[in-house]
Amino acid sequence: QVRVQARVRGPLADALGYVNGSPVGTMLGQSLARATGSGPADVDLGLVLPVTALDRAQVQGTVTLAGNELQVMPDTPVLTRVRGAVSFHERGFQLAGVQARALGGDLRLEGGTRPGEGAEPPAVLVRAQGIATAEGLRQARELGFVARLARDFSGSAAYTMTLGIRRGHPELLVTSNLQGLGIQLPAPLNKPADAALPLRYEN
């Protein structure tokens, strides 16, 4: 049995490439294969390799983020100033104390991999709570129709977001009462900033 302990500092893009090429990437059905990132990252890595049974290899590590930029998939919001840790092993990953900026405001993220049902591969479920600004929504081209609507928005509002990834396909759900966000659209969608208007966006 071969055991390896390593500490690596380098580009986040390289760390993502390693995870996708490791047993973790296979266990996740390559759901993070389209993730992109920039900036440096610290990686603590441990490997246990049974020489006569490499299919039972074990990997465990932590990627520490210190102000990076990250996008999980092309049609999900870009996260900037990402701080926190992502722990991973051969069965998946978990977020620990992750904070970032997205849609013009701060947000906190939690979650990670969940076991699949039956023969299904593990799924990814990440929850976030944050603040979105009108300008941030306008710049989020990955949100398509919502970004175009935001040209008639002003102010900011709190929201919750759930990102699920199953078999490499993202499932994005955003909910908010839009209080604090002014909307200058035709009735009944128009509202002053201090009024509430329940929103549910699902891709």
GROMACS .gro file of C-alpha atoms in nm:
model
  203
    1GLN     CA    1   0.000   0.000   0.000
    2VAL     CA    2   0.139   0.337  -0.103
    3ARG     CA    3   0.052   0.647   0.099
    4VAL     CA    4   0.113   0.999  -0.030
    5GLN     CA    5   0.078   1.330   0.154
    6ALA     CA    6   0.125   1.651  -0.040
    7ARG     CA    7   0.066   2.024  -0.017
    8VAL     CA    8   0.039   2.216  -0.342
    9ARG     CA    9  -0.005   2.585  -0.416
   10GLY     CA   10  -0.096   2.681  -0.770
   11PRO     CA   11  -0.372   2.800  -1.004
   12LEU     CA   12  -0.728   2.708  -0.905
   13ALA     CA   13  -0.783   2.592  -1.265
   14ASP     CA   14  -0.517   2.321  -1.211
   15ALA     CA   15  -0.682   2.210  -0.885
   16LEU     CA   16  -1.016   2.174  -1.064
   17GLY     CA   17  -0.844   1.973  -1.336
   18TYR     CA   18  -0.699   1.738  -1.076
   19VAL     CA   19  -1.035   1.687  -0.903
   20ASN     CA   20  -1.208   1.614  -1.235
   21GLY     CA   21  -0.936   1.365  -1.327
   22SER     CA   22  -0.947   1.190  -0.989
   23PRO     CA   23  -1.193   0.935  -0.851
   24VAL     CA   24  -1.394   1.233  -0.722
   25GLY     CA   25  -1.465   1.345  -1.079
   26THR     CA   26  -1.585   0.997  -1.171
   27MET     CA   27  -1.804   0.967  -0.864
   28LEU     CA   28  -1.966   1.303  -0.949
   29GLY     CA   29  -2.039   1.196  -1.305
   30GLN     CA   30  -1.804   1.475  -1.420
   31SER     CA   31  -2.062   1.729  -1.304
   32LEU     CA   32  -1.779   1.975  -1.232
   33ALA     CA   33  -1.602   1.914  -1.564
   34ARG     CA   34  -1.716   2.252  -1.698
   35ALA     CA   35  -1.625   2.449  -1.387
   36THR     CA   36  -1.375   2.730  -1.441
   37GLY     CA   37  -1.173   2.928  -1.191
   38SER     CA   38  -0.891   3.175  -1.159
   39GLY     CA   39  -0.645   3.284  -0.892
   40PRO     CA   40  -0.415   3.077  -0.667
   41ALA     CA   41  -0.536   2.796  -0.443
   42ASP     CA   42  -0.379   2.583  -0.170
   43VAL     CA   43  -0.439   2.208  -0.188
   44ASP     CA   44  -0.372   1.961   0.094
   45LEU     CA   45  -0.384   1.611  -0.053
   46GLY     CA   46  -0.369   1.257   0.081
   47LEU     CA   47  -0.371   0.938  -0.125
   48VAL     CA   48  -0.392   0.573  -0.023
   49LEU     CA   49  -0.311   0.341  -0.314
   50PRO     CA   50  -0.347  -0.037  -0.266
   51VAL     CA   51  -0.088  -0.155  -0.519
   52THR     CA   52  -0.278  -0.472  -0.615
   53ALA     CA   53  -0.624  -0.309  -0.614
   54LEU     CA   54  -0.602   0.048  -0.746
   55ASP     CA   55  -0.978   0.054  -0.797
   56ARG     CA   56  -1.000   0.084  -0.416
   57ALA     CA   57  -0.776   0.391  -0.406
   58GLN     CA   58  -0.870   0.656  -0.151
   59VAL     CA   59  -0.820   1.029  -0.189
   60GLN     CA   60  -0.880   1.301   0.065
   61GLY     CA   61  -0.795   1.667   0.046
   62THR     CA   62  -0.887   2.029   0.097
   63VAL     CA   63  -0.878   2.318  -0.149
   64THR     CA   64  -0.846   2.651   0.033
   65LEU     CA   65  -0.979   2.951  -0.159
   66ALA     CA   66  -0.859   3.304  -0.086
   67GLY     CA   67  -1.038   3.551  -0.311
   68ASN     CA   68  -1.076   3.338  -0.623
   69GLU     CA   69  -1.322   3.358  -0.911
   70LEU     CA   70  -1.530   3.047  -0.980
   71GLN     CA   71  -1.809   2.948  -1.217
   72VAL     CA   72  -1.953   2.600  -1.171
   73MET     CA   73  -2.111   2.587  -1.517
   74PRO     CA   74  -2.146   2.838  -1.804
   75ASP     CA   75  -2.513   2.909  -1.725
   76THR     CA   76  -2.469   2.960  -1.349
   77PRO     CA   77  -2.372   3.290  -1.179
   78VAL     CA   78  -2.004   3.380  -1.160
   79LEU     CA   79  -1.871   3.380  -0.802
   80THR     CA   80  -1.597   3.634  -0.725
   81ARG     CA   81  -1.384   3.692  -0.413
   82VAL     CA   82  -1.450   3.333  -0.309
   83ARG     CA   83  -1.312   3.247   0.036
   84GLY     CA   84  -1.337   2.927   0.236
   85ALA     CA   85  -1.251   2.562   0.196
   86VAL     CA   86  -1.370   2.274  -0.020
   87SER     CA   87  -1.295   1.932   0.129
   88PHE     CA   88  -1.311   1.632  -0.100
   89HIS     CA   89  -1.262   1.257  -0.102
   90GLU     CA   90  -1.334   0.971  -0.340
   91ARG     CA   91  -1.707   0.994  -0.265
   92GLY     CA   92  -1.758   1.368  -0.320
   93PHE     CA   93  -1.697   1.710  -0.165
   94GLN     CA   94  -1.832   1.953   0.097
   95LEU     CA   95  -1.812   2.332   0.137
   96ALA     CA   96  -1.685   2.479   0.464
   97GLY     CA   97  -1.728   2.847   0.551
   98VAL     CA   98  -1.747   2.957   0.188
   99GLN     CA   99  -1.829   3.321   0.118
  100ALA     CA  100  -1.828   3.503  -0.215
  101ARG     CA  101  -1.969   3.787  -0.423
  102ALA     CA  102  -2.230   3.725  -0.692
  103LEU     CA  103  -2.505   3.923  -0.862
  104GLY     CA  104  -2.358   4.241  -0.716
  105GLY     CA  105  -2.372   4.141  -0.347
  106ASP     CA  106  -2.231   3.913  -0.078
  107LEU     CA  107  -2.344   3.555  -0.029
  108ARG     CA  108  -2.273   3.250   0.186
  109LEU     CA  109  -2.268   2.898   0.048
  110GLU     CA  110  -2.304   2.553   0.203
  111GLY     CA  111  -2.357   2.201   0.079
  112GLY     CA  112  -2.177   1.956  -0.146
  113THR     CA  113  -2.225   1.601  -0.263
  114ARG     CA  114  -2.520   1.384  -0.172
  115PRO     CA  115  -2.536   1.007  -0.233
  116GLY     CA  116  -2.736   0.904  -0.538
  117GLU     CA  117  -3.041   0.683  -0.514
  118GLY     CA  118  -2.993   0.324  -0.622
  119ALA     CA  119  -2.757   0.310  -0.920
  120GLU     CA  120  -2.767   0.688  -0.964
  121PRO     CA  121  -2.433   0.870  -0.928
  122PRO     CA  122  -2.393   1.122  -0.644
  123ALA     CA  123  -2.566   1.457  -0.694
  124VAL     CA  124  -2.441   1.803  -0.603
  125LEU     CA  125  -2.659   2.030  -0.391
  126VAL     CA  126  -2.535   2.377  -0.294
  127ARG     CA  127  -2.744   2.637  -0.110
  128ALA     CA  128  -2.669   3.007  -0.096
  129GLN     CA  129  -2.810   3.316   0.076
  130GLY     CA  130  -2.716   3.656  -0.054
  131ILE     CA  131  -2.801   4.001  -0.179
  132ALA     CA  132  -2.858   4.080  -0.547
  133THR     CA  133  -2.836   4.433  -0.687
  134ALA     CA  134  -3.002   4.563  -0.999
  135GLU     CA  135  -2.664   4.632  -1.158
  136GLY     CA  136  -2.537   4.286  -1.064
  137LEU     CA  137  -2.840   4.123  -1.228
  138ARG     CA  138  -2.793   4.330  -1.543
  139GLN     CA  139  -2.435   4.206  -1.573
  140ALA     CA  140  -2.526   3.838  -1.516
  141ARG     CA  141  -2.566   3.744  -1.881
  142GLU     CA  142  -2.571   3.377  -1.786
  143LEU     CA  143  -2.921   3.437  -1.642
  144GLY     CA  144  -3.053   3.528  -1.988
  145PHE     CA  145  -3.409   3.666  -1.966
  146VAL     CA  146  -3.370   3.778  -1.603
  147ALA     CA  147  -3.059   3.983  -1.691
  148ARG     CA  148  -3.250   4.155  -1.969
  149LEU     CA  149  -3.543   4.234  -1.740
  150ALA     CA  150  -3.303   4.389  -1.488
  151ARG     CA  151  -3.250   4.697  -1.706
  152ASP     CA  152  -3.574   4.821  -1.547
  153PHE     CA  153  -3.466   4.739  -1.189
  154SER     CA  154  -3.314   4.959  -0.917
  155GLY     CA  155  -3.192   4.892  -0.564
  156SER     CA  156  -3.121   4.547  -0.417
  157ALA     CA  157  -3.295   4.252  -0.248
  158ALA     CA  158  -3.212   3.940  -0.048
  159TYR     CA  159  -3.250   3.598  -0.211
  160THR     CA  160  -3.189   3.230  -0.157
  161MET     CA  161  -3.045   3.008  -0.428
  162THR     CA  162  -3.023   2.631  -0.462
  163LEU     CA  163  -2.796   2.478  -0.725
  164GLY     CA  164  -2.836   2.108  -0.791
  165ILE     CA  165  -2.632   1.911  -1.045
  166ARG     CA  166  -2.750   1.569  -1.157
  167ARG     CA  167  -2.565   1.377  -1.427
  168GLY     CA  168  -2.385   1.696  -1.526
  169HIS     CA  169  -2.704   1.903  -1.568
  170PRO     CA  170  -2.760   2.211  -1.346
  171GLU     CA  171  -3.090   2.277  -1.170
  172LEU     CA  172  -3.101   2.636  -1.045
  173LEU     CA  173  -3.374   2.770  -0.816
  174VAL     CA  174  -3.382   3.130  -0.690
  175THR     CA  175  -3.647   3.269  -0.455
  176SER     CA  176  -3.691   3.620  -0.313
  177ASN     CA  177  -3.959   3.859  -0.190
  178LEU     CA  178  -3.781   4.137  -0.389
  179GLN     CA  179  -3.821   4.383  -0.102
  180GLY     CA  180  -3.571   4.664  -0.159
  181LEU     CA  181  -3.573   4.623  -0.537
  182GLY     CA  182  -3.766   4.876  -0.745
  183ILE     CA  183  -3.919   4.743  -1.069
  184GLN     CA  184  -4.033   4.968  -1.351
  185LEU     CA  185  -4.223   4.715  -1.564
  186PRO     CA  186  -4.585   4.716  -1.687
  187ALA     CA  187  -4.849   4.628  -1.425
  188PRO     CA  188  -4.886   4.400  -1.242
  189LEU     CA  189  -4.505   4.350  -1.233
  190ASN     CA  190  -4.416   4.707  -1.138
  191LYS     CA  191  -4.354   4.789  -0.773
  192PRO     CA  192  -4.178   5.043  -0.549
  193ALA     CA  193  -3.862   4.932  -0.376
  194ASP     CA  194  -4.019   4.895  -0.030
  195ALA     CA  195  -4.301   4.665  -0.149
  196ALA     CA  196  -4.279   4.283  -0.153
  197LEU     CA  197  -4.341   4.073  -0.464
  198PRO     CA  198  -4.267   3.699  -0.432
  199LEU     CA  199  -4.030   3.569  -0.703
  200ARG     CA  200  -3.945   3.214  -0.801
  201TYR     CA  201  -3.694   3.158  -1.085
  202GLU     CA  202  -3.618   2.805  -1.198
  203ASN     CA  203  -3.411   2.706  -1.500
   0.00000   0.00000   0.00000
